[in-house]
Short mmCIF file of C-alpha atoms and ligand atoms in Angstrom, two decimals:
data_model
loop_
_atom_site.label_atom_id
_atom_site.label_comp_id
_atom_site.label_asym_id
_atom_site.label_seq_id
_atom_site.Cartn_x
_atom_site.Cartn_y
_atom_site.Cartn_z
CA MET A 1432 11.18 -107.35 30.98
CA ARG A 1433 8.08 -105.96 32.61
CA VAL A 1434 7.43 -102.18 32.20
CA ASP A 1435 4.76 -100.36 34.13
CA ILE A 1436 3.90 -96.74 33.21
CA ILE A 1437 1.64 -94.54 35.30
CA SER A 1438 0.39 -91.39 33.56
CA ILE A 1439 -2.62 -89.04 33.27
CA PHE A 1440 -2.23 -89.59 29.49
CA PRO A 1441 -1.82 -93.41 29.01
CA GLU A 1442 -3.00 -92.94 25.43
CA TYR A 1443 0.30 -91.08 24.87
CA PHE A 1444 1.97 -94.52 24.70
CA ALA A 1445 0.12 -95.89 21.64
CA PRO A 1446 3.43 -95.72 19.67
CA LEU A 1447 4.63 -98.60 21.80
CA ASP A 1448 2.09 -100.80 20.06
CA VAL A 1449 3.90 -100.46 16.66
CA SER A 1450 7.27 -101.13 15.05
CA LEU A 1451 10.14 -102.62 17.07
CA MET A 1452 8.53 -102.17 20.43
CA GLY A 1453 5.23 -103.53 19.18
CA LYS A 1454 6.95 -106.66 17.82
CA ALA A 1455 8.87 -107.13 21.10
CA ARG A 1456 5.57 -107.02 22.96
CA GLU A 1457 3.93 -109.52 20.61
CA ARG A 1458 6.93 -111.88 21.12
CA GLY A 1459 6.71 -111.52 24.90
CA ILE A 1460 10.17 -109.92 25.25
CA LEU A 1461 8.64 -106.67 26.55
CA ASP A 1462 5.53 -106.72 28.85
CA ILE A 1463 4.16 -103.20 29.00
CA HIS A 1464 1.32 -102.24 31.40
CA LEU A 1465 -0.28 -98.79 31.25
CA HIS A 1466 -2.09 -97.19 34.24
CA GLN A 1467 -4.29 -94.04 34.53
CA LEU A 1468 -3.06 -92.06 37.56
CA ARG A 1469 -6.53 -90.56 38.05
CA ASP A 1470 -7.82 -94.01 38.95
CA TRP A 1471 -6.25 -93.47 42.38
CA THR A 1472 -7.99 -90.17 43.14
CA HIS A 1473 -11.05 -89.96 45.38
CA ASP A 1474 -12.72 -86.69 44.45
CA VAL A 1475 -15.28 -85.96 41.80
CA HIS A 1476 -12.79 -83.90 39.72
CA ARG A 1477 -10.20 -86.72 40.00
CA THR A 1478 -7.61 -84.11 41.11
CA VAL A 1479 -3.89 -85.02 40.83
CA ASP A 1480 -2.22 -81.64 41.57
CA ASP A 1481 -2.23 -78.77 44.02
CA THR A 1482 -0.46 -75.42 44.57
CA PRO A 1483 3.19 -75.54 45.57
CA TYR A 1484 4.18 -74.93 49.20
CA GLY A 1485 6.35 -71.75 49.42
CA GLY A 1486 4.42 -70.23 46.44
CA GLY A 1487 5.62 -69.89 42.86
CA PRO A 1488 4.15 -70.73 39.44
CA GLY A 1489 2.41 -73.85 38.43
CA MET A 1490 1.08 -76.86 40.26
CA VAL A 1491 2.77 -79.86 41.96
CA MET A 1492 1.45 -83.46 41.61
CA LYS A 1493 -0.01 -84.74 44.89
CA PRO A 1494 1.99 -87.36 46.88
CA GLU A 1495 -1.07 -89.22 48.10
CA VAL A 1496 -2.32 -90.05 44.58
CA TRP A 1497 1.15 -91.13 43.43
CA GLY A 1498 1.72 -93.20 46.55
CA GLU A 1499 -1.52 -95.14 46.12
CA ALA A 1500 -0.83 -95.63 42.45
CA VAL A 1501 2.81 -96.85 42.85
CA ASP A 1502 1.79 -99.15 45.75
CA ALA A 1503 -1.01 -100.69 43.67
CA VAL A 1504 1.18 -101.14 40.56
CA ILE A 1505 3.90 -102.77 42.69
CA ASP A 1506 1.27 -105.16 44.10
CA GLY A 1507 0.11 -105.94 40.53
CA GLY A 1508 3.61 -106.62 39.34
CA ARG A 1509 4.41 -108.83 42.32
CA ALA A 1510 1.34 -111.01 41.44
CA ALA A 1511 3.20 -111.81 38.19
CA LEU A 1512 6.82 -111.63 39.24
CA GLY A 1513 6.79 -112.93 42.83
CA ALA A 1514 5.92 -111.56 46.29
CA ASP A 1515 9.39 -110.05 46.83
CA ALA A 1516 9.88 -108.48 43.43
CA LEU A 1517 10.58 -104.79 43.23
CA PRO A 1518 10.73 -102.46 40.23
CA ARG A 1519 13.39 -99.86 39.34
CA LEU A 1520 11.40 -96.61 39.77
CA ILE A 1521 12.25 -94.06 37.07
CA VAL A 1522 10.93 -90.52 37.40
CA PRO A 1523 11.64 -88.46 34.20
CA THR A 1524 12.49 -84.88 35.09
CA PRO A 1525 14.61 -82.09 33.53
CA SER A 1526 16.42 -81.93 36.90
CA GLY A 1527 17.46 -85.56 36.70
CA ARG A 1528 20.80 -87.24 35.93
CA PRO A 1529 21.37 -87.49 32.18
CA PHE A 1530 19.88 -90.46 30.40
CA THR A 1531 22.75 -91.92 28.28
CA GLN A 1532 23.43 -95.18 26.44
CA GLU A 1533 25.25 -96.32 29.56
CA VAL A 1534 22.09 -95.73 31.59
CA ALA A 1535 20.01 -97.54 28.96
CA LEU A 1536 22.31 -100.54 29.19
CA GLU A 1537 22.02 -100.47 32.97
CA TYR A 1538 18.16 -100.46 32.75
CA ALA A 1539 18.19 -103.15 30.07
CA GLY A 1540 19.59 -105.51 32.74
CA GLU A 1541 16.61 -104.92 35.06
CA PRO A 1542 13.68 -107.37 35.18
CA TRP A 1543 11.09 -104.65 35.99
CA LEU A 1544 10.92 -100.89 35.34
CA LEU A 1545 8.19 -98.56 36.72
CA PHE A 1546 8.04 -95.18 35.00
CA ALA A 1547 6.32 -92.25 36.72
CA PRO A 1548 6.11 -89.36 34.22
CA ALA A 1549 4.94 -86.09 35.74
CA ARG A 1550 3.07 -83.14 34.36
CA TYR A 1551 2.94 -79.61 35.76
CA GLU A 1552 5.99 -78.65 37.95
CA GLY A 1553 6.66 -82.26 38.90
CA ILE A 1554 5.79 -84.77 41.56
CA ASP A 1555 5.97 -83.85 45.33
CA SER A 1556 9.59 -84.73 46.15
CA ARG A 1557 8.53 -86.95 49.12
CA VAL A 1558 7.40 -89.62 46.59
CA VAL A 1559 10.93 -90.40 45.36
CA ALA A 1560 12.18 -90.05 48.95
CA GLU A 1561 9.51 -92.57 50.16
CA TYR A 1562 10.25 -95.21 47.55
CA GLY A 1563 13.98 -94.60 47.50
CA GLU A 1564 14.05 -96.12 51.02
CA ARG A 1565 13.16 -99.59 49.69
CA LEU A 1566 13.96 -99.71 45.98
CA ARG A 1567 16.21 -98.05 43.39
CA ALA A 1568 14.56 -94.72 42.49
CA ASP A 1569 16.13 -92.57 39.79
CA GLU A 1570 15.28 -89.06 38.55
CA VAL A 1571 16.44 -88.97 34.96
CA SER A 1572 16.56 -86.31 32.21
CA ILE A 1573 16.67 -86.85 28.47
CA GLY A 1574 18.06 -83.43 27.79
CA ASP A 1575 18.16 -79.68 28.44
CA TYR A 1576 15.00 -78.35 26.80
CA VAL A 1577 11.40 -77.71 27.78
CA LEU A 1578 8.75 -80.38 27.46
CA ALA A 1579 5.12 -80.33 28.59
CA GLY A 1580 5.69 -83.47 30.65
CA GLY A 1581 7.60 -86.72 31.13
CA GLU A 1582 5.57 -88.92 28.74
CA ALA A 1583 7.73 -88.15 25.70
CA ALA A 1584 10.82 -88.97 27.81
CA VAL A 1585 9.35 -92.33 28.78
CA LEU A 1586 8.83 -93.16 25.09
CA VAL A 1587 12.48 -92.29 24.41
CA MET A 1588 13.74 -94.36 27.30
CA VAL A 1589 11.54 -97.42 26.64
CA GLU A 1590 12.73 -97.52 23.05
CA ALA A 1591 16.42 -97.00 23.98
CA VAL A 1592 16.16 -99.79 26.60
CA GLY A 1593 13.76 -102.09 24.73
CA ARG A 1594 15.99 -102.29 21.59
CA LEU A 1595 18.84 -103.59 23.83
CA LEU A 1596 16.94 -106.60 25.00
CA PRO A 1597 18.03 -109.96 23.56
CA GLY A 1598 15.97 -110.93 20.47
CA VAL A 1599 14.61 -107.46 19.79
CA LEU A 1600 17.00 -106.45 17.04
CA GLY A 1601 17.10 -108.84 14.09
CA ASN A 1602 20.36 -110.73 13.15
CA ALA A 1603 21.14 -108.02 10.62
CA ARG A 1604 21.64 -105.50 13.32
CA SER A 1605 23.24 -105.86 16.74
CA VAL A 1606 23.68 -103.41 19.57
CA ALA A 1607 27.44 -103.98 19.19
CA ASP A 1608 27.15 -101.84 16.01
CA ASP A 1609 25.63 -98.98 17.94
CA SER A 1610 27.39 -95.63 17.57
CA PHE A 1611 27.91 -95.47 21.38
CA ALA A 1612 28.74 -99.15 21.87
CA PRO A 1613 32.19 -100.08 23.16
CA GLY A 1614 34.78 -100.64 20.47
CA ALA A 1615 36.70 -98.76 17.83
CA MET A 1616 33.82 -96.41 17.08
CA ALA A 1617 32.88 -95.88 20.76
CA ASN A 1618 31.83 -92.39 21.61
CA LEU A 1619 31.86 -91.33 18.00
CA LEU A 1620 28.86 -90.14 15.97
CA GLU A 1621 27.68 -92.19 13.03
CA GLY A 1622 29.29 -90.97 9.76
CA PRO A 1623 27.46 -90.48 6.42
CA VAL A 1624 25.62 -93.48 4.93
CA TYR A 1625 24.76 -94.22 1.28
CA THR A 1626 22.73 -96.74 -0.75
CA LYS A 1627 21.88 -97.23 -4.48
CA PRO A 1628 21.91 -95.46 -6.95
CA PRO A 1629 25.68 -94.67 -7.17
CA VAL A 1630 24.83 -91.21 -8.58
CA TRP A 1631 21.67 -89.28 -7.50
CA ARG A 1632 20.96 -85.79 -8.91
CA GLY A 1633 24.68 -85.49 -9.72
CA HIS A 1634 25.73 -86.48 -6.11
CA GLU A 1635 28.15 -89.42 -6.29
CA VAL A 1636 28.66 -92.04 -3.55
CA PRO A 1637 32.27 -91.75 -2.24
CA GLU A 1638 34.40 -94.00 -4.43
CA VAL A 1639 36.03 -95.82 -1.57
CA LEU A 1640 32.65 -97.36 -0.63
CA LEU A 1641 32.40 -98.93 -4.05
CA SER A 1642 36.00 -100.22 -3.96
CA GLY A 1643 35.28 -103.47 -2.18
CA HIS A 1644 38.50 -102.81 -0.15
CA HIS A 1645 37.22 -103.46 3.36
CA GLY A 1646 40.37 -102.07 5.10
CA ARG A 1647 40.10 -98.78 3.27
CA ILE A 1648 36.35 -98.61 3.82
CA ALA A 1649 36.72 -99.14 7.54
CA ARG A 1650 39.39 -96.47 7.73
CA TRP A 1651 37.25 -94.03 5.71
CA ARG A 1652 34.23 -94.69 7.94
CA ARG A 1653 36.20 -94.04 11.10
CA ASP A 1654 37.77 -90.84 9.61
CA GLU A 1655 34.28 -89.59 8.73
CA ALA A 1656 32.93 -90.45 12.17
CA LEU A 1657 35.77 -88.68 13.80
CA ARG A 1658 35.45 -85.66 11.50
CA ARG A 1659 31.71 -85.37 12.23
CA THR A 1660 32.22 -85.84 15.95
CA LEU A 1661 34.94 -83.18 16.09
CA ASP A 1662 32.60 -80.80 14.14
CA ARG A 1663 29.38 -81.46 16.04
CA ARG A 1664 30.26 -82.97 19.45
CA PRO A 1665 33.91 -82.12 20.22
CA GLU A 1666 33.38 -82.96 23.90
CA LEU A 1667 32.89 -86.57 22.90
CA VAL A 1668 36.36 -86.67 21.27
CA ALA A 1669 37.86 -85.33 24.50
CA ARG A 1670 36.43 -88.45 26.21
CA LEU A 1671 38.44 -90.77 23.92
CA ASP A 1672 41.50 -91.69 25.98
CA ARG A 1673 44.93 -91.25 24.28
CA ASP A 1674 44.70 -94.94 23.30
CA GLY A 1675 41.43 -94.30 21.61
CA LEU A 1676 43.04 -92.06 19.01
CA ASP A 1677 45.73 -93.59 16.78
CA LYS A 1678 48.40 -91.56 14.92
CA HIS A 1679 46.29 -91.56 11.72
CA ASP A 1680 43.30 -90.13 13.68
CA ARG A 1681 45.40 -87.09 14.74
CA ARG A 1682 45.66 -86.18 11.08
CA VAL A 1683 41.84 -85.97 10.64
N1 LIG B 2930 11.41 -80.45 30.03
C1 LIG B 2930 12.01 -81.68 30.19
C2 LIG B 2930 13.29 -81.90 29.72
C3 LIG B 2930 13.87 -83.13 29.95
C4 LIG B 2930 13.20 -84.14 30.49
N2 LIG B 2930 13.65 -85.42 30.78
C5 LIG B 2930 12.75 -86.23 31.34
S1 LIG B 2930 11.29 -85.40 31.64
C6 LIG B 2930 11.90 -83.94 30.95
C7 LIG B 2930 11.25 -82.68 30.77
#
């Protein structure tokens, strides 16, 4: 998968050089290209924003600069992927559709993603309108809180998508084990986890986990996942269809 990221802070993405994403890049599974948005400005101050039409606080990022940058990055990607290749354009914004595991799985199936993180009050809305006429352009939110810009959201999305790519997770771990993956634990939060020693500062590991009885262990883990989900994210339990909950579950 090719990933292009255009930002006024390309250095923000240094974390993508390390750990799982760094290894995926070394192994050629993930091909990440960073671009400085200001390289497509033409004034001495390398200006990327201006005051909003209609008034109001803050500044809006200029469409001309983003248009030249996205056009150039598409041309660059096409030199590598083919003259007709087009990226999935992803614009992180608090007003976007929620970024979920389902969206991450969708993006993991794409050969080319182009992220356009904004600062200030966002990017002139004509940019998404312009590119939405010829490619898939999504405005996506990672949650309902205030950030200084979209760069942190791109880090989150690249990691969530990158770890789904074949070969990125080692054999010991598979995406099928994910807490939001389809299956018996779908839509449930991870329950508590333990490792050695069996007693730590007087806290004992639940006995069932030391029993070696796999059926009881599986049942205990599901009970704990359901209990935690009911306590912290009851709306996720509501999503479980009636078949998703067995008669034992209803006693949790
Ligand atoms: N403030 C904020 C919140 C969510 C979000 N998602 C993508 S950019 C962004 C910015």
